[in-house]
JSON list of C-alpha atoms in Angstrom, two decimals:
[
{"chain": "V", "resi": 8, "resn": "MET", "atom": "CA", "xyz": [-9.21, -8.05, 15.18]},
{"chain": "V", "resi": 9, "resn": "ARG", "atom": "CA", "xyz": [-8.43, -6.21, 18.40]},
{"chain": "V", "resi": 10, "resn": "ILE", "atom": "CA", "xyz": [-10.22, -2.95, 19.13]},
{"chain": "V", "resi": 11, "resn": "LEU", "atom": "CA", "xyz": [-9.39, -0.44, 21.84]},
{"chain": "V", "resi": 12, "resn": "LEU", "atom": "CA", "xyz": [-12.59, 1.37, 22.84]},
{"chain": "V", "resi": 13, "resn": "VAL", "atom": "CA", "xyz": [-11.83, 4.67, 24.61]},
{"chain": "V", "resi": 14, "resn": "GLU", "atom": "CA", "xyz": [-15.10, 5.86, 26.19]},
{"chain": "V", "resi": 15, "resn": "ASP", "atom": "CA", "xyz": [-15.41, 7.65, 29.53]},
{"chain": "V", "resi": 16, "resn": "ASP", "atom": "CA", "xyz": [-19.09, 6.81, 30.00]},
{"chain": "V", "resi": 17, "resn": "ARG", "atom": "CA", "xyz": [-18.84, 3.34, 31.50]},
{"chain": "V", "resi": 18, "resn": "ARG", "atom": "CA", "xyz": [-22.47, 2.46, 30.67]},
{"chain": "V", "resi": 19, "resn": "VAL", "atom": "CA", "xyz": [-22.03, 3.42, 27.03]},
{"chain": "V", "resi": 20, "resn": "GLY", "atom": "CA", "xyz": [-18.67, 1.68, 27.01]},
{"chain": "V", "resi": 21, "resn": "ALA", "atom": "CA", "xyz": [-20.18, -1.55, 28.34]},
{"chain": "V", "resi": 22, "resn": "VAL", "atom": "CA", "xyz": [-22.96, -1.50, 25.73]},
{"chain": "V", "resi": 23, "resn": "MET", "atom": "CA", "xyz": [-20.55, -0.82, 22.87]},
{"chain": "V", "resi": 24, "resn": "THR", "atom": "CA", "xyz": [-18.12, -3.45, 24.12]},
{"chain": "V", "resi": 25, "resn": "SER", "atom": "CA", "xyz": [-20.88, -6.04, 24.20]},
{"chain": "V", "resi": 26, "resn": "MET", "atom": "CA", "xyz": [-22.11, -5.13, 20.71]},
{"chain": "V", "resi": 27, "resn": "LEU", "atom": "CA", "xyz": [-18.62, -5.18, 19.22]},
{"chain": "V", "resi": 28, "resn": "GLN", "atom": "CA", "xyz": [-17.84, -8.52, 20.86]},
{"chain": "V", "resi": 29, "resn": "ARG", "atom": "CA", "xyz": [-21.01, -9.99, 19.38]},
{"chain": "V", "resi": 30, "resn": "ARG", "atom": "CA", "xyz": [-19.62, -8.95, 16.00]},
{"chain": "V", "resi": 31, "resn": "GLY", "atom": "CA", "xyz": [-16.47, -10.95, 16.64]},
{"chain": "V", "resi": 32, "resn": "TYR", "atom": "CA", "xyz": [-14.01, -8.32, 17.80]},
{"chain": "V", "resi": 33, "resn": "ALA", "atom": "CA", "xyz": [-11.72, -8.62, 20.81]},
{"chain": "V", "resi": 34, "resn": "VAL", "atom": "CA", "xyz": [-12.36, -5.40, 22.74]},
{"chain": "V", "resi": 35, "resn": "GLU", "atom": "CA", "xyz": [-10.44, -3.62, 25.46]},
{"chain": "V", "resi": 36, "resn": "HIS", "atom": "CA", "xyz": [-12.29, -0.76, 27.13]},
{"chain": "V", "resi": 37, "resn": "ALA", "atom": "CA", "xyz": [-10.39, 2.26, 28.48]},
{"chain": "V", "resi": 38, "resn": "ALA", "atom": "CA", "xyz": [-12.29, 5.00, 30.31]},
{"chain": "V", "resi": 39, "resn": "THR", "atom": "CA", "xyz": [-9.47, 7.53, 30.60]},
{"chain": "V", "resi": 40, "resn": "ALA", "atom": "CA", "xyz": [-6.69, 9.01, 28.51]},
{"chain": "V", "resi": 41, "resn": "THR", "atom": "CA", "xyz": [-4.11, 7.40, 30.77]},
{"chain": "V", "resi": 42, "resn": "ALA", "atom": "CA", "xyz": [-5.66, 3.96, 30.36]},
{"chain": "V", "resi": 43, "resn": "ALA", "atom": "CA", "xyz": [-5.84, 4.43, 26.61]},
{"chain": "V", "resi": 44, "resn": "LEU", "atom": "CA", "xyz": [-2.15, 5.21, 26.35]},
{"chain": "V", "resi": 45, "resn": "GLU", "atom": "CA", "xyz": [-1.26, 2.23, 28.57]},
{"chain": "V", "resi": 46, "resn": "ALA", "atom": "CA", "xyz": [-3.47, -0.27, 26.73]},
{"chain": "V", "resi": 47, "resn": "ALA", "atom": "CA", "xyz": [-2.13, -3.28, 24.86]},
{"chain": "V", "resi": 48, "resn": "PRO", "atom": "CA", "xyz": [-1.39, -3.01, 21.12]},
{"chain": "V", "resi": 49, "resn": "CYS", "atom": "CA", "xyz": [-4.48, -3.23, 18.93]},
{"chain": "V", "resi": 50, "resn": "ASP", "atom": "CA", "xyz": [-5.59, -3.01, 15.30]},
{"chain": "V", "resi": 51, "resn": "LEU", "atom": "CA", "xyz": [-8.04, -0.13, 15.64]},
{"chain": "V", "resi": 52, "resn": "VAL", "atom": "CA", "xyz": [-9.02, 2.53, 18.19]},
{"chain": "V", "resi": 53, "resn": "LEU", "atom": "CA", "xyz": [-12.50, 3.99, 18.71]},
{"chain": "V", "resi": 54, "resn": "LEU", "atom": "CA", "xyz": [-11.62, 7.22, 20.47]},
{"chain": "V", "resi": 55, "resn": "ASP", "atom": "CA", "xyz": [-13.94, 9.48, 22.44]},
{"chain": "V", "resi": 56, "resn": "LEU", "atom": "CA", "xyz": [-12.41, 12.96, 22.53]},
{"chain": "V", "resi": 57, "resn": "ASN", "atom": "CA", "xyz": [-14.00, 14.03, 25.84]},
{"chain": "V", "resi": 58, "resn": "LEU", "atom": "CA", "xyz": [-12.03, 12.24, 28.53]},
{"chain": "V", "resi": 59, "resn": "PRO", "atom": "CA", "xyz": [-11.87, 13.00, 32.27]},
{"chain": "V", "resi": 60, "resn": "ASP", "atom": "CA", "xyz": [-8.10, 13.26, 32.53]},
{"chain": "V", "resi": 61, "resn": "GLY", "atom": "CA", "xyz": [-7.10, 14.73, 29.20]},
{"chain": "V", "resi": 62, "resn": "ASP", "atom": "CA", "xyz": [-8.06, 15.78, 25.71]},
{"chain": "V", "resi": 63, "resn": "GLY", "atom": "CA", "xyz": [-8.75, 12.94, 23.30]},
{"chain": "V", "resi": 64, "resn": "LEU", "atom": "CA", "xyz": [-6.97, 14.90, 20.58]},
{"chain": "V", "resi": 65, "resn": "ASP", "atom": "CA", "xyz": [-3.73, 14.59, 22.54]},
{"chain": "V", "resi": 66, "resn": "VAL", "atom": "CA", "xyz": [-4.34, 10.86, 22.86]},
{"chain": "V", "resi": 67, "resn": "CYS", "atom": "CA", "xyz": [-4.94, 10.65, 19.13]},
{"chain": "V", "resi": 68, "resn": "ARG", "atom": "CA", "xyz": [-1.76, 12.57, 18.39]},
{"chain": "V", "resi": 69, "resn": "THR", "atom": "CA", "xyz": [0.29, 10.32, 20.67]},
{"chain": "V", "resi": 70, "resn": "LEU", "atom": "CA", "xyz": [-1.15, 7.08, 19.30]},
{"chain": "V", "resi": 71, "resn": "ARG", "atom": "CA", "xyz": [-0.52, 8.24, 15.74]},
{"chain": "V", "resi": 72, "resn": "ALA", "atom": "CA", "xyz": [3.09, 9.14, 16.57]},
{"chain": "V", "resi": 73, "resn": "ARG", "atom": "CA", "xyz": [3.61, 5.67, 18.01]},
{"chain": "V", "resi": 74, "resn": "ASN", "atom": "CA", "xyz": [2.10, 3.79, 15.07]},
{"chain": "V", "resi": 75, "resn": "GLU", "atom": "CA", "xyz": [1.54, 5.30, 11.65]},
{"chain": "V", "resi": 76, "resn": "ASN", "atom": "CA", "xyz": [-0.52, 2.32, 10.49]},
{"chain": "V", "resi": 77, "resn": "LEU", "atom": "CA", "xyz": [-2.90, 2.15, 13.46]},
{"chain": "V", "resi": 78, "resn": "GLY", "atom": "CA", "xyz": [-6.55, 2.68, 12.51]},
{"chain": "V", "resi": 79, "resn": "ILE", "atom": "CA", "xyz": [-8.16, 5.47, 14.55]},
{"chain": "V", "resi": 80, "resn": "ILE", "atom": "CA", "xyz": [-11.82, 6.50, 14.42]},
{"chain": "V", "resi": 81, "resn": "ALA", "atom": "CA", "xyz": [-12.82, 9.49, 16.52]},
{"chain": "V", "resi": 82, "resn": "VAL", "atom": "CA", "xyz": [-16.25, 8.79, 18.06]},
{"chain": "V", "resi": 83, "resn": "THR", "atom": "CA", "xyz": [-17.44, 11.95, 19.75]},
{"chain": "V", "resi": 84, "resn": "ALA", "atom": "CA", "xyz": [-20.17, 14.47, 20.45]},
{"chain": "V", "resi": 85, "resn": "ARG", "atom": "CA", "xyz": [-17.95, 17.22, 19.02]},
{"chain": "V", "resi": 86, "resn": "GLY", "atom": "CA", "xyz": [-19.69, 17.70, 15.71]},
{"chain": "V", "resi": 87, "resn": "GLU", "atom": "CA", "xyz": [-18.61, 21.15, 14.60]},
{"chain": "V", "resi": 88, "resn": "GLU", "atom": "CA", "xyz": [-16.67, 21.40, 11.36]},
{"chain": "V", "resi": 89, "resn": "ARG", "atom": "CA", "xyz": [-13.60, 22.77, 13.12]},
{"chain": "V", "resi": 90, "resn": "ASP", "atom": "CA", "xyz": [-13.65, 19.78, 15.47]},
{"chain": "V", "resi": 91, "resn": "ARG", "atom": "CA", "xyz": [-13.81, 17.34, 12.58]},
{"chain": "V", "resi": 92, "resn": "VAL", "atom": "CA", "xyz": [-11.01, 19.14, 10.76]},
{"chain": "V", "resi": 93, "resn": "THR", "atom": "CA", "xyz": [-8.81, 19.15, 13.86]},
{"chain": "V", "resi": 94, "resn": "GLY", "atom": "CA", "xyz": [-9.50, 15.48, 14.54]},
{"chain": "V", "resi": 95, "resn": "LEU", "atom": "CA", "xyz": [-8.46, 14.45, 11.05]},
{"chain": "V", "resi": 96, "resn": "ARG", "atom": "CA", "xyz": [-5.41, 16.67, 11.11]},
{"chain": "V", "resi": 97, "resn": "VAL", "atom": "CA", "xyz": [-4.01, 15.23, 14.33]},
{"chain": "V", "resi": 98, "resn": "GLY", "atom": "CA", "xyz": [-4.22, 11.70, 12.98]},
{"chain": "V", "resi": 99, "resn": "ALA", "atom": "CA", "xyz": [-7.73, 10.25, 12.99]},
{"chain": "V", "resi": 100, "resn": "ASP", "atom": "CA", "xyz": [-8.59, 8.23, 9.88]},
{"chain": "V", "resi": 101, "resn": "ASP", "atom": "CA", "xyz": [-12.32, 8.77, 10.26]},
{"chain": "V", "resi": 102, "resn": "TYR", "atom": "CA", "xyz": [-14.71, 10.82, 12.39]},
{"chain": "V", "resi": 103, "resn": "VAL", "atom": "CA", "xyz": [-18.12, 9.71, 13.70]},
{"chain": "V", "resi": 104, "resn": "VAL", "atom": "CA", "xyz": [-20.41, 12.14, 15.51]},
{"chain": "V", "resi": 105, "resn": "LYS", "atom": "CA", "xyz": [-22.70, 10.95, 18.32]},
{"chain": "V", "resi": 106, "resn": "PRO", "atom": "CA", "xyz": [-25.41, 9.81, 18.22]},
{"chain": "V", "resi": 107, "resn": "PHE", "atom": "CA", "xyz": [-24.62, 7.19, 15.60]},
{"chain": "V", "resi": 108, "resn": "SER", "atom": "CA", "xyz": [-25.98, 3.81, 14.64]},
{"chain": "V", "resi": 109, "resn": "MET", "atom": "CA", "xyz": [-24.00, 0.66, 15.29]},
{"chain": "V", "resi": 110, "resn": "ALA", "atom": "CA", "xyz": [-24.60, -0.34, 11.68]},
{"chain": "V", "resi": 111, "resn": "GLU", "atom": "CA", "xyz": [-22.80, 2.78, 10.47]},
{"chain": "V", "resi": 112, "resn": "LEU", "atom": "CA", "xyz": [-19.98, 2.33, 12.97]},
{"chain": "V", "resi": 113, "resn": "GLN", "atom": "CA", "xyz": [-19.62, -1.31, 11.97]},
{"chain": "V", "resi": 114, "resn": "ALA", "atom": "CA", "xyz": [-19.37, -0.33, 8.29]},
{"chain": "V", "resi": 115, "resn": "ARG", "atom": "CA", "xyz": [-16.72, 2.26, 9.04]},
{"chain": "V", "resi": 116, "resn": "ILE", "atom": "CA", "xyz": [-14.71, -0.20, 11.13]},
{"chain": "V", "resi": 117, "resn": "GLU", "atom": "CA", "xyz": [-14.82, -2.78, 8.34]},
{"chain": "V", "resi": 118, "resn": "ALA", "atom": "CA", "xyz": [-13.76, -0.22, 5.74]},
{"chain": "V", "resi": 119, "resn": "LEU", "atom": "CA", "xyz": [-10.85, 1.02, 7.82]},
{"chain": "V", "resi": 120, "resn": "LEU", "atom": "CA", "xyz": [-9.60, -2.45, 8.70]},
{"chain": "V", "resi": 121, "resn": "ARG", "atom": "CA", "xyz": [-9.91, -3.48, 5.05]},
{"chain": "V", "resi": 122, "resn": "ARG", "atom": "CA", "xyz": [-7.78, -0.54, 4.01]},
{"chain": "V", "resi": 123, "resn": "THR", "atom": "CA", "xyz": [-5.22, -1.24, 6.72]},
{"chain": "V", "resi": 124, "resn": "VAL", "atom": "CA", "xyz": [-4.74, -4.79, 5.48]},
{"chain": "V", "resi": 125, "resn": "ARG", "atom": "CA", "xyz": [-4.47, -3.65, 1.87]},
{"chain": "V", "resi": 126, "resn": "GLN", "atom": "CA", "xyz": [-1.86, -1.08, 2.77]},
{"chain": "V", "resi": 127, "resn": "ALA", "atom": "CA", "xyz": [0.71, -3.62, 3.93]},
{"chain": "V", "resi": 128, "resn": "PRO", "atom": "CA", "xyz": [4.18, -2.55, 2.85]},
{"chain": "V", "resi": 129, "resn": "VAL", "atom": "CA", "xyz": [5.12, -3.52, -0.71]},
{"chain": "V", "resi": 130, "resn": "ALA", "atom": "CA", "xyz": [8.67, -3.51, -2.01]},
{"chain": "V", "resi": 131, "resn": "VAL", "atom": "CA", "xyz": [8.63, -1.08, -4.95]},
{"chain": "V", "resi": 132, "resn": "GLU", "atom": "CA", "xyz": [11.04, 1.49, -6.29]},
{"chain": "V", "resi": 133, "resn": "ALA", "atom": "CA", "xyz": [11.12, 5.06, -5.08]},
{"chain": "V", "resi": 134, "resn": "ILE", "atom": "CA", "xyz": [9.12, 7.66, -7.03]},
{"chain": "V", "resi": 135, "resn": "GLU", "atom": "CA", "xyz": [10.71, 11.01, -7.85]},
{"chain": "V", "resi": 136, "resn": "VAL", "atom": "CA", "xyz": [8.61, 13.91, -9.17]},
{"chain": "V", "resi": 137, "resn": "GLY", "atom": "CA", "xyz": [10.25, 17.33, -9.26]},
{"chain": "V", "resi": 138, "resn": "PRO", "atom": "CA", "xyz": [11.46, 18.12, -5.73]},
{"chain": "V", "resi": 139, "resn": "VAL", "atom": "CA", "xyz": [9.54, 15.20, -4.19]},
{"chain": "V", "resi": 140, "resn": "ARG", "atom": "CA", "xyz": [10.98, 11.76, -3.52]},
{"chain": "V", "resi": 141, "resn": "ILE", "atom": "CA", "xyz": [8.65, 9.04, -2.22]},
{"chain": "V", "resi": 142, "resn": "ASP", "atom": "CA", "xyz": [9.84, 5.68, -0.90]},
{"chain": "V", "resi": 143, "resn": "PRO", "atom": "CA", "xyz": [6.69, 3.48, -0.93]},
{"chain": "V", "resi": 144, "resn": "ALA", "atom": "CA", "xyz": [8.37, 0.62, 0.94]},
{"chain": "V", "resi": 145, "resn": "ALA", "atom": "CA", "xyz": [9.64, 2.78, 3.80]},
{"chain": "V", "resi": 146, "resn": "ARG", "atom": "CA", "xyz": [6.63, 5.13, 3.49]},
{"chain": "V", "resi": 147, "resn": "THR", "atom": "CA", "xyz": [8.90, 8.15, 3.66]},
{"chain": "V", "resi": 148, "resn": "VAL", "atom": "CA", "xyz": [8.82, 11.44, 1.77]},
{"chain": "V", "resi": 149, "resn": "GLU", "atom": "CA", "xyz": [11.58, 13.94, 1.08]},
{"chain": "V", "resi": 150, "resn": "MET", "atom": "CA", "xyz": [11.11, 17.46, -0.28]},
{"chain": "V", "resi": 151, "resn": "ASN", "atom": "CA", "xyz": [14.34, 18.78, -1.83]},
{"chain": "V", "resi": 152, "resn": "GLY", "atom": "CA", "xyz": [16.18, 16.15, 0.19]},
{"chain": "V", "resi": 153, "resn": "VAL", "atom": "CA", "xyz": [14.57, 17.12, 3.49]},
{"chain": "V", "resi": 154, "resn": "PRO", "atom": "CA", "xyz": [12.36, 14.51, 5.21]},
{"chain": "V", "resi": 155, "resn": "VAL", "atom": "CA", "xyz": [8.67, 15.46, 5.51]},
{"chain": "V", "resi": 156, "resn": "MET", "atom": "CA", "xyz": [6.49, 13.79, 8.13]},
{"chain": "V", "resi": 157, "resn": "LEU", "atom": "CA", "xyz": [3.07, 12.92, 6.72]},
{"chain": "V", "resi": 158, "resn": "THR", "atom": "CA", "xyz": [0.08, 11.10, 8.12]},
{"chain": "V", "resi": 159, "resn": "ARG", "atom": "CA", "xyz": [-0.97, 7.86, 6.48]},
{"chain": "V", "resi": 160, "resn": "LYS", "atom": "CA", "xyz": [-3.71, 9.52, 4.44]},
{"chain": "V", "resi": 161, "resn": "GLU", "atom": "CA", "xyz": [-1.50, 12.41, 3.35]},
{"chain": "V", "resi": 162, "resn": "PHE", "atom": "CA", "xyz": [1.15, 9.92, 2.22]},
{"chain": "V", "resi": 163, "resn": "ASP", "atom": "CA", "xyz": [-1.42, 7.86, 0.30]},
{"chain": "V", "resi": 164, "resn": "ILE", "atom": "CA", "xyz": [-2.86, 10.95, -1.43]},
{"chain": "V", "resi": 165, "resn": "LEU", "atom": "CA", "xyz": [0.61, 12.12, -2.46]},
{"chain": "V", "resi": 166, "resn": "SER", "atom": "CA", "xyz": [1.50, 8.63, -3.70]},
{"chain": "V", "resi": 167, "resn": "SER", "atom": "CA", "xyz": [-1.73, 8.44, -5.70]},
{"chain": "V", "resi": 168, "resn": "LEU", "atom": "CA", "xyz": [-0.91, 11.71, -7.46]},
{"chain": "V", "resi": 169, "resn": "ALA", "atom": "CA", "xyz": [2.78, 10.84, -7.92]},
{"chain": "V", "resi": 170, "resn": "ARG", "atom": "CA", "xyz": [2.01, 7.60, -9.71]},
{"chain": "V", "resi": 171, "resn": "GLN", "atom": "CA", "xyz": [0.68, 9.76, -12.58]},
{"chain": "V", "resi": 172, "resn": "PRO", "atom": "CA", "xyz": [2.61, 13.06, -12.30]},
{"chain": "V", "resi": 173, "resn": "GLY", "atom": "CA", "xyz": [1.12, 15.96, -14.21]},
{"chain": "V", "resi": 174, "resn": "VAL", "atom": "CA", "xyz": [-2.15, 14.10, -14.78]},
{"chain": "V", "resi": 175, "resn": "ALA", "atom": "CA", "xyz": [-5.36, 15.53, -13.34]},
{"chain": "V", "resi": 176, "resn": "LEU", "atom": "CA", "xyz": [-7.03, 12.92, -11.14]},
{"chain": "V", "resi": 177, "resn": "THR", "atom": "CA", "xyz": [-10.66, 13.27, -10.20]},
{"chain": "V", "resi": 178, "resn": "ARG", "atom": "CA", "xyz": [-11.64, 13.54, -6.56]},
{"chain": "V", "resi": 179, "resn": "GLU", "atom": "CA", "xyz": [-13.50, 10.27, -6.90]},
{"chain": "V", "resi": 180, "resn": "ARG", "atom": "CA", "xyz": [-10.42, 8.52, -8.27]},
{"chain": "V", "resi": 181, "resn": "ILE", "atom": "CA", "xyz": [-8.24, 9.75, -5.40]},
{"chain": "V", "resi": 182, "resn": "MET", "atom": "CA", "xyz": [-10.89, 8.80, -2.83]},
{"chain": "V", "resi": 183, "resn": "LEU", "atom": "CA", "xyz": [-11.03, 5.31, -4.27]},
{"chain": "V", "resi": 184, "resn": "ASP", "atom": "CA", "xyz": [-7.23, 5.01, -4.26]},
{"chain": "V", "resi": 185, "resn": "VAL", "atom": "CA", "xyz": [-6.90, 6.16, -0.66]},
{"chain": "V", "resi": 186, "resn": "TRP", "atom": "CA", "xyz": [-10.19, 5.25, 1.05]},
{"chain": "V", "resi": 187, "resn": "GLN", "atom": "CA", "xyz": [-11.44, 2.53, -1.37]},
{"chain": "V", "resi": 188, "resn": "THR", "atom": "CA", "xyz": [-14.75, 4.39, -1.40]},
{"chain": "V", "resi": 189, "resn": "THR", "atom": "CA", "xyz": [-16.18, 7.79, -2.31]},
{"chain": "V", "resi": 190, "resn": "TRP", "atom": "CA", "xyz": [-18.63, 8.07, 0.55]},
{"chain": "V", "resi": 191, "resn": "SER", "atom": "CA", "xyz": [-16.32, 10.01, 2.90]},
{"chain": "V", "resi": 192, "resn": "GLY", "atom": "CA", "xyz": [-17.13, 13.09, 0.86]},
{"chain": "V", "resi": 193, "resn": "LYS", "atom": "CA", "xyz": [-15.38, 15.96, -0.80]},
{"chain": "V", "resi": 194, "resn": "HIS", "atom": "CA", "xyz": [-14.61, 17.82, 2.39]},
{"chain": "V", "resi": 195, "resn": "THR", "atom": "CA", "xyz": [-12.53, 15.00, 3.86]},
{"chain": "V", "resi": 196, "resn": "LEU", "atom": "CA", "xyz": [-10.21, 14.99, 0.85]},
{"chain": "V", "resi": 197, "resn": "GLU", "atom": "CA", "xyz": [-9.89, 18.78, 0.88]},
{"chain": "V", "resi": 198, "resn": "VAL", "atom": "CA", "xyz": [-8.84, 18.78, 4.53]},
{"chain": "V", "resi": 199, "resn": "HIS", "atom": "CA", "xyz": [-6.10, 16.24, 3.92]},
{"chain": "V", "resi": 200, "resn": "VAL", "atom": "CA", "xyz": [-4.88, 17.99, 0.77]},
{"chain": "V", "resi": 201, "resn": "ALA", "atom": "CA", "xyz": [-4.67, 21.32, 2.63]},
{"chain": "V", "resi": 202, "resn": "SER", "atom": "CA", "xyz": [-2.60, 19.70, 5.36]},
{"chain": "V", "resi": 203, "resn": "LEU", "atom": "CA", "xyz": [-0.40, 17.95, 2.78]},
{"chain": "V", "resi": 204, "resn": "ARG", "atom": "CA", "xyz": [0.32, 21.22, 1.00]},
{"chain": "V", "resi": 205, "resn": "ALA", "atom": "CA", "xyz": [1.25, 22.93, 4.25]},
{"chain": "V", "resi": 206, "resn": "LYS", "atom": "CA", "xyz": [3.67, 20.16, 5.22]},
{"chain": "V", "resi": 207, "resn": "LEU", "atom": "CA", "xyz": [5.33, 20.09, 1.79]},
{"chain": "V", "resi": 208, "resn": "GLY", "atom": "CA", "xyz": [5.95, 23.84, 2.09]},
{"chain": "V", "resi": 209, "resn": "ASP", "atom": "CA", "xyz": [4.97, 24.46, -1.54]},
{"chain": "V", "resi": 210, "resn": "PRO", "atom": "CA", "xyz": [1.20, 24.98, -1.80]},
{"chain": "V", "resi": 211, "resn": "GLY", "atom": "CA", "xyz": [1.38, 25.01, -5.60]},
{"chain": "V", "resi": 212, "resn": "LEU", "atom": "CA", "xyz": [2.95, 21.57, -5.84]},
{"chain": "V", "resi": 213, "resn": "VAL", "atom": "CA", "xyz": [-0.45, 19.88, -5.49]},
{"chain": "V", "resi": 214, "resn": "GLU", "atom": "CA", "xyz": [-2.51, 21.83, -7.99]},
{"chain": "V", "resi": 215, "resn": "THR", "atom": "CA", "xyz": [-6.28, 22.13, -7.90]},
{"chain": "V", "resi": 216, "resn": "VAL", "atom": "CA", "xyz": [-7.92, 21.36, -11.24]},
{"chain": "V", "resi": 217, "resn": "ARG", "atom": "CA", "xyz": [-11.21, 23.23, -11.01]},
{"chain": "V", "resi": 218, "resn": "GLY", "atom": "CA", "xyz": [-14.23, 21.00, -11.40]},
{"chain": "V", "resi": 219, "resn": "VAL", "atom": "CA", "xyz": [-12.07, 17.86, -11.59]},
{"chain": "V", "resi": 220, "resn": "GLY", "atom": "CA", "xyz": [-9.68, 17.22, -8.73]},
{"chain": "V", "resi": 221, "resn": "TYR", "atom": "CA", "xyz": [-5.93, 17.53, -8.27]},
{"chain": "V", "resi": 222, "resn": "ARG", "atom": "CA", "xyz": [-2.63, 16.91, -10.04]},
{"chain": "V", "resi": 223, "resn": "LEU", "atom": "CA", "xyz": [1.00, 16.87, -8.93]},
{"chain": "V", "resi": 224, "resn": "ARG", "atom": "CA", "xyz": [3.16, 19.51, -10.58]},
{"chain": "V", "resi": 225, "resn": "THR", "atom": "CA", "xyz": [6.19, 17.95, -12.27]},
{"chain": "V", "resi": 226, "resn": "THR", "atom": "CA", "xyz": [8.71, 20.81, -11.87]}
]
């Protein structure tokens, strides 16, 4: 697996590169936003958000626009809730706040890469629920015939709900469908659902079932 490590502190970058290489990853280290955007294609990006020549959030947004299936983990000292929410909304799949342990980072890398492999395109029929049409093979969504651009997680959450329209799914069930784990926590799911509702333009389409989780309205 190829990892792009975006870290402006060259000493930290060298240590992390060495540790990741010892775990079997091919690592390219970029110390600036420019270098990150010019780096070779990779399977996963570890992205520091504080970069000397630009905001890491802009880098994240650009990388996500280029490749919907690229794994991106924000690794940053920005630990406030609003920072985490913004990072996830612009396209990060996960968010790790410094200082962190390499064991935790390793586990998160493995989980994200595992999910990426499992989410390889599968040829299946389109799903239509009320005004929503989902093409799982093309990973596209239309709302009343109008294309809606979703992030990978938003698409996976919507697909999870659409496979059982009108049925209340627990938060744990959705987390397992989308993240293959429940450890990311309730807040992560809520952030993605809020963004999904905003993009669909019908906040009531994804209904909250108090004390349970969510369901997709069928009309």
